[in-house]
Each structure stands twice: as structure tokens, then as C-alpha cells.
Amino acid sequence: MRKLIYQPVIVTLLIVLCGCNSNNHKNDLEANREIVRKYHQVWSNGQVSELDKIMSPDFVCHFINGIEWKGVEGAKNEISSHRKSFPDWNEDIKDIIAEGDKVVTRYKSTGTQKGKFNGLDSTGIQVTIFETSIYRIANGKLVEQWGFPDALSLNNQLQTKKQ
């Protein structure tokens, strides 16, 4: 009888000591997803002051086309600059996957070009592209992003409709 009483206690202790508690793992993954959701909201609403709450000071963003920025201030500048070109920029998450310290999103981005973008004066054209990003989270903050926007589609929409 004693064996049956102690066995569940030992198993519980092992789970806690190993950090294998699936509820904590699920909570961590949901917290990571929520940080990334907030980041997409900042891109959509332009409230860059929110980045101080969700981003590590040593944040680094790498985009496939060679664009890179660093730190909270770098992200604030990039988002603000992009929203000058596309004031109604919106990112709508279609898929979000979390595992370990990584979160991946596939999202639809839309916006109307009202300011200069990549050397192209305002066109008034509304664009739609799909993007994928991979994020790394540490200590409850975004520390890294790898972005894969469909830049070719974006440029084609702006160039084609311009003519």
C-alpha cells in the first residue's frame, strides 16, 4: 500500500525537477505566441512604444533581402518608416506555430502606398502580400526575427499598377 502512495509523489517530483511539466510547456508556448501577436499588432497599429514591453534591447531582425536592423530603436525606426510609406499597413496572422523558443507566423500584409517606398513615389496603390517570419524568444522578449516577405510580389504590384 505504501508503494502506491509514494509512487505518484515521486513521479510528480521528477516532472517538476526535470521541467517536464506539460502545462508549463503549453503556457510558455502560448506566452511566446502572444508576444509575437503583439509584435504584429505594432506593425498594424504603429504604436511603437509597445515594443519596449515585448522586445529585448539586443533584438536583431534579418530579412531575406539583406535588410537588417538592431535593437528596440532600430525596430521603432523601421516600423515608423514603413508606416510612412503604407500608413494603413496591416498584418493578419493566418498561421502561428510555436516550439521551444521559436514561433513561426505566416501572415497576409496589406497597405496603400501613400509615401515614398524603395525609391518609388506614392502611387496610392493598395498591395497585398504574404509573408513568413521566424522569431526567437528569450526571457519573455523577442530577441531575433528572420523575415521572408514576398518582396517580388510587392514590387510587381507597385510597378505594374503604376504604368
PDB file of C-alpha atoms in Angstrom:
ATOM      1  CA  MET A   1       0.000   0.000   0.000  1.00  0.00           C
ATOM      2  CA  ARG A   2       2.817   2.393   0.863  1.00  0.00           C
ATOM      3  CA  LYS A   3       4.384   1.854  -2.536  1.00  0.00           C
ATOM      4  CA  LEU A   4       1.230   3.145  -4.247  1.00  0.00           C
ATOM      5  CA  ILE A   5       1.149   6.317  -2.141  1.00  0.00           C
ATOM      6  CA  TYR A   6       4.804   7.261  -2.731  1.00  0.00           C
ATOM      7  CA  GLN A   7       4.937   6.418  -6.411  1.00  0.00           C
ATOM      8  CA  PRO A   8       2.721   9.325  -7.614  1.00  0.00           C
ATOM      9  CA  VAL A   9       4.650  11.725  -5.364  1.00  0.00           C
ATOM     10  CA  ILE A  10       7.975  10.585  -6.834  1.00  0.00           C
ATOM     11  CA  VAL A  11       6.667  10.867 -10.403  1.00  0.00           C
ATOM     12  CA  THR A  12       5.353  14.381  -9.691  1.00  0.00           C
ATOM     13  CA  LEU A  13       8.681  15.435  -8.189  1.00  0.00           C
ATOM     14  CA  LEU A  14      10.569  14.078 -11.191  1.00  0.00           C
ATOM     15  CA  ILE A  15       8.324  16.002 -13.581  1.00  0.00           C
ATOM     16  CA  VAL A  16       8.799  19.243 -11.644  1.00  0.00           C
ATOM     17  CA  LEU A  17      12.570  18.776 -11.249  1.00  0.00           C
ATOM     18  CA  CYS A  18      13.031  17.906 -14.928  1.00  0.00           C
ATOM     19  CA  GLY A  19      10.959  20.853 -16.085  1.00  0.00           C
ATOM     20  CA  CYS A  20       8.854  18.360 -17.991  1.00  0.00           C
ATOM     21  CA  ASN A  21       5.523  19.665 -16.772  1.00  0.00           C
ATOM     22  CA  SER A  22       3.452  19.786 -19.955  1.00  0.00           C
ATOM     23  CA  ASN A  23       1.200  22.528 -18.559  1.00  0.00           C
ATOM     24  CA  ASN A  24       4.189  24.832 -18.039  1.00  0.00           C
ATOM     25  CA  HIS A  25       5.427  23.986 -21.540  1.00  0.00           C
ATOM     26  CA  LYS A  26       1.990  24.817 -23.003  1.00  0.00           C
ATOM     27  CA  ASN A  27       1.885  28.065 -21.009  1.00  0.00           C
ATOM     28  CA  ASP A  28       5.363  29.048 -22.240  1.00  0.00           C
ATOM     29  CA  LEU A  29       4.415  28.343 -25.852  1.00  0.00           C
ATOM     30  CA  GLU A  30       1.206  30.365 -25.539  1.00  0.00           C
ATOM     31  CA  ALA A  31       3.139  33.235 -23.906  1.00  0.00           C
ATOM     32  CA  ASN A  32       5.615  33.158 -26.806  1.00  0.00           C
ATOM     33  CA  ARG A  33       2.768  33.185 -29.342  1.00  0.00           C
ATOM     34  CA  GLU A  34       1.198  36.145 -27.541  1.00  0.00           C
ATOM     35  CA  ILE A  35       4.450  38.157 -27.716  1.00  0.00           C
ATOM     36  CA  VAL A  36       4.589  37.573 -31.471  1.00  0.00           C
ATOM     37  CA  ARG A  37       0.907  38.510 -31.863  1.00  0.00           C
ATOM     38  CA  LYS A  38       1.656  41.802 -30.076  1.00  0.00           C
ATOM     39  CA  TYR A  39       4.589  42.431 -32.417  1.00  0.00           C
ATOM     40  CA  HIS A  40       2.311  42.013 -35.454  1.00  0.00           C
ATOM     41  CA  GLN A  41      -0.188  44.374 -33.793  1.00  0.00           C
ATOM     42  CA  VAL A  42       2.526  47.033 -33.533  1.00  0.00           C
ATOM     43  CA  TRP A  43       3.201  46.713 -37.261  1.00  0.00           C
ATOM     44  CA  SER A  44      -0.562  47.087 -37.832  1.00  0.00           C
ATOM     45  CA  ASN A  45      -1.304  49.967 -35.454  1.00  0.00           C
ATOM     46  CA  GLY A  46       2.025  51.837 -35.401  1.00  0.00           C
ATOM     47  CA  GLN A  47       2.155  52.003 -31.594  1.00  0.00           C
ATOM     48  CA  VAL A  48       5.934  51.526 -31.489  1.00  0.00           C
ATOM     49  CA  SER A  49       6.145  52.411 -27.773  1.00  0.00           C
ATOM     50  CA  GLU A  50       4.712  48.917 -27.155  1.00  0.00           C
ATOM     51  CA  LEU A  51       7.994  47.425 -28.410  1.00  0.00           C
ATOM     52  CA  ASP A  52       9.677  48.363 -25.116  1.00  0.00           C
ATOM     53  CA  LYS A  53       7.463  45.770 -23.403  1.00  0.00           C
ATOM     54  CA  ILE A  54       7.970  42.868 -25.818  1.00  0.00           C
ATOM     55  CA  MET A  55      11.426  43.300 -27.328  1.00  0.00           C
ATOM     56  CA  SER A  56      14.897  42.682 -25.950  1.00  0.00           C
ATOM     57  CA  PRO A  57      17.341  45.615 -26.224  1.00  0.00           C
ATOM     58  CA  ASP A  58      19.649  43.349 -28.252  1.00  0.00           C
ATOM     59  CA  PHE A  59      16.911  42.359 -30.753  1.00  0.00           C
ATOM     60  CA  VAL A  60      18.140  41.654 -34.305  1.00  0.00           C
ATOM     61  CA  CYS A  61      15.966  41.388 -37.406  1.00  0.00           C
ATOM     62  CA  HIS A  62      17.292  39.677 -40.533  1.00  0.00           C
ATOM     63  CA  PHE A  63      15.324  39.935 -43.767  1.00  0.00           C
ATOM     64  CA  ILE A  64      15.987  37.643 -46.708  1.00  0.00           C
ATOM     65  CA  ASN A  65      16.665  40.632 -48.984  1.00  0.00           C
ATOM     66  CA  GLY A  66      19.612  41.754 -46.839  1.00  0.00           C
ATOM     67  CA  ILE A  67      17.793  44.345 -44.730  1.00  0.00           C
ATOM     68  CA  GLU A  68      18.743  44.141 -41.063  1.00  0.00           C
ATOM     69  CA  TRP A  69      18.064  46.271 -38.020  1.00  0.00           C
ATOM     70  CA  LYS A  70      19.056  46.015 -34.401  1.00  0.00           C
ATOM     71  CA  GLY A  71      17.640  46.914 -31.041  1.00  0.00           C
ATOM     72  CA  VAL A  72      14.328  48.364 -29.969  1.00  0.00           C
ATOM     73  CA  GLU A  73      15.154  51.736 -31.520  1.00  0.00           C
ATOM     74  CA  GLY A  74      16.055  50.087 -34.829  1.00  0.00           C
ATOM     75  CA  ALA A  75      12.702  48.301 -34.857  1.00  0.00           C
ATOM     76  CA  LYS A  76      10.838  51.500 -33.955  1.00  0.00           C
ATOM     77  CA  ASN A  77      12.555  53.355 -36.801  1.00  0.00           C
ATOM     78  CA  GLU A  78      11.884  50.590 -39.332  1.00  0.00           C
ATOM     79  CA  ILE A  79       8.206  50.233 -38.417  1.00  0.00           C
ATOM     80  CA  SER A  80       7.655  54.005 -38.358  1.00  0.00           C
ATOM     81  CA  SER A  81       9.387  54.399 -41.715  1.00  0.00           C
ATOM     82  CA  HIS A  82       7.374  51.579 -43.284  1.00  0.00           C
ATOM     83  CA  ARG A  83       4.134  53.058 -41.977  1.00  0.00           C
ATOM     84  CA  LYS A  84       5.013  56.422 -43.568  1.00  0.00           C
ATOM     85  CA  SER A  85       5.065  54.591 -46.905  1.00  0.00           C
ATOM     86  CA  PHE A  86       1.986  52.475 -46.049  1.00  0.00           C
ATOM     87  CA  PRO A  87       0.023  54.279 -43.280  1.00  0.00           C
ATOM     88  CA  ASP A  88      -2.723  51.635 -43.248  1.00  0.00           C
ATOM     89  CA  TRP A  89      -0.304  48.666 -43.140  1.00  0.00           C
ATOM     90  CA  ASN A  90      -1.989  45.642 -41.600  1.00  0.00           C
ATOM     91  CA  GLU A  91      -0.637  42.192 -40.788  1.00  0.00           C
ATOM     92  CA  ASP A  92      -3.227  39.439 -40.442  1.00  0.00           C
ATOM     93  CA  ILE A  93      -1.784  36.216 -38.995  1.00  0.00           C
ATOM     94  CA  LYS A  94      -3.016  33.171 -40.905  1.00  0.00           C
ATOM     95  CA  ASP A  95      -0.875  30.508 -39.173  1.00  0.00           C
ATOM     96  CA  ILE A  96       1.136  30.554 -35.966  1.00  0.00           C
ATOM     97  CA  ILE A  97       3.304  27.667 -34.788  1.00  0.00           C
ATOM     98  CA  ALA A  98       5.359  27.572 -31.591  1.00  0.00           C
ATOM     99  CA  GLU A  99       8.002  25.085 -30.487  1.00  0.00           C
ATOM    100  CA  GLY A 100      10.685  25.596 -27.879  1.00  0.00           C
ATOM    101  CA  ASP A 101      11.936  29.187 -28.056  1.00  0.00           C
ATOM    102  CA  LYS A 102      10.739  29.709 -31.660  1.00  0.00           C
ATOM    103  CA  VAL A 103       7.479  30.988 -33.125  1.00  0.00           C
ATOM    104  CA  VAL A 104       6.680  30.963 -36.847  1.00  0.00           C
ATOM    105  CA  THR A 105       3.952  33.041 -38.453  1.00  0.00           C
ATOM    106  CA  ARG A 106       2.521  33.110 -41.950  1.00  0.00           C
ATOM    107  CA  TYR A 107       0.600  36.312 -42.448  1.00  0.00           C
ATOM    108  CA  LYS A 108      -1.177  38.445 -45.017  1.00  0.00           C
ATOM    109  CA  SER A 109       0.067  42.034 -45.205  1.00  0.00           C
ATOM    110  CA  THR A 110      -1.906  44.808 -46.862  1.00  0.00           C
ATOM    111  CA  GLY A 111      -1.386  48.514 -47.246  1.00  0.00           C
ATOM    112  CA  THR A 112      -1.834  51.507 -49.510  1.00  0.00           C
ATOM    113  CA  GLN A 113       1.339  53.212 -50.674  1.00  0.00           C
ATOM    114  CA  LYS A 114       0.974  56.872 -49.697  1.00  0.00           C
ATOM    115  CA  GLY A 115       4.668  57.700 -49.293  1.00  0.00           C
ATOM    116  CA  LYS A 116       7.978  57.000 -50.977  1.00  0.00           C
ATOM    117  CA  PHE A 117       8.974  53.326 -50.907  1.00  0.00           C
ATOM    118  CA  ASN A 118      12.147  51.817 -52.382  1.00  0.00           C
ATOM    119  CA  GLY A 119      12.684  54.964 -54.430  1.00  0.00           C
ATOM    120  CA  LEU A 120       9.144  54.903 -55.813  1.00  0.00           C
ATOM    121  CA  ASP A 121       6.981  57.951 -55.140  1.00  0.00           C
ATOM    122  CA  SER A 122       3.482  57.488 -53.742  1.00  0.00           C
ATOM    123  CA  THR A 123       1.239  55.507 -56.069  1.00  0.00           C
ATOM    124  CA  GLY A 124      -1.950  55.256 -53.994  1.00  0.00           C
ATOM    125  CA  ILE A 125      -1.932  51.550 -54.834  1.00  0.00           C
ATOM    126  CA  GLN A 126      -3.203  49.042 -52.309  1.00  0.00           C
ATOM    127  CA  VAL A 127      -0.965  45.965 -52.138  1.00  0.00           C
ATOM    128  CA  THR A 128      -1.378  42.508 -50.649  1.00  0.00           C
ATOM    129  CA  ILE A 129       1.486  40.131 -49.948  1.00  0.00           C
ATOM    130  CA  PHE A 130       2.051  37.050 -47.869  1.00  0.00           C
ATOM    131  CA  GLU A 131       5.000  36.835 -45.502  1.00  0.00           C
ATOM    132  CA  THR A 132       6.568  34.293 -43.188  1.00  0.00           C
ATOM    133  CA  SER A 133       8.666  35.120 -40.147  1.00  0.00           C
ATOM    134  CA  ILE A 134      10.534  33.049 -37.607  1.00  0.00           C
ATOM    135  CA  TYR A 135      11.014  34.566 -34.161  1.00  0.00           C
ATOM    136  CA  ARG A 136      13.201  33.576 -31.242  1.00  0.00           C
ATOM    137  CA  ILE A 137      12.080  34.475 -27.740  1.00  0.00           C
ATOM    138  CA  ALA A 138      14.252  34.536 -24.621  1.00  0.00           C
ATOM    139  CA  ASN A 139      13.228  35.593 -21.127  1.00  0.00           C
ATOM    140  CA  GLY A 140       9.792  36.643 -22.355  1.00  0.00           C
ATOM    141  CA  LYS A 141      11.102  39.030 -25.034  1.00  0.00           C
ATOM    142  CA  LEU A 142      11.656  38.947 -28.787  1.00  0.00           C
ATOM    143  CA  VAL A 143      15.387  38.631 -29.443  1.00  0.00           C
ATOM    144  CA  GLU A 144      15.553  37.681 -33.114  1.00  0.00           C
ATOM    145  CA  GLN A 145      13.467  37.642 -36.282  1.00  0.00           C
ATOM    146  CA  TRP A 146      14.100  36.143 -39.705  1.00  0.00           C
ATOM    147  CA  GLY A 147      11.690  37.665 -42.228  1.00  0.00           C
ATOM    148  CA  PHE A 148      10.667  36.271 -45.591  1.00  0.00           C
ATOM    149  CA  PRO A 149       8.378  38.820 -47.282  1.00  0.00           C
ATOM    150  CA  ASP A 150       7.177  38.342 -50.832  1.00  0.00           C
ATOM    151  CA  ALA A 151       9.114  41.435 -51.941  1.00  0.00           C
ATOM    152  CA  LEU A 152       8.897  40.440 -55.606  1.00  0.00           C
ATOM    153  CA  SER A 153       5.099  40.438 -55.470  1.00  0.00           C
ATOM    154  CA  LEU A 154       5.099  43.759 -53.596  1.00  0.00           C
ATOM    155  CA  ASN A 155       7.371  45.424 -56.158  1.00  0.00           C
ATOM    156  CA  ASN A 156       5.433  43.902 -59.088  1.00  0.00           C
ATOM    157  CA  GLN A 157       2.141  45.218 -57.716  1.00  0.00           C
ATOM    158  CA  LEU A 158       3.573  48.705 -57.313  1.00  0.00           C
ATOM    159  CA  GLN A 159       5.353  48.720 -60.692  1.00  0.00           C
ATOM    160  CA  THR A 160       2.583  47.071 -62.731  1.00  0.00           C
ATOM    161  CA  LYS A 161      -0.223  49.219 -61.453  1.00  0.00           C
ATOM    162  CA  LYS A 162       1.908  52.354 -61.782  1.00  0.00           C
ATOM    163  CA  GLN A 163       2.103  52.044 -65.568  1.00  0.00           C
TER     164      GLN A 163
END
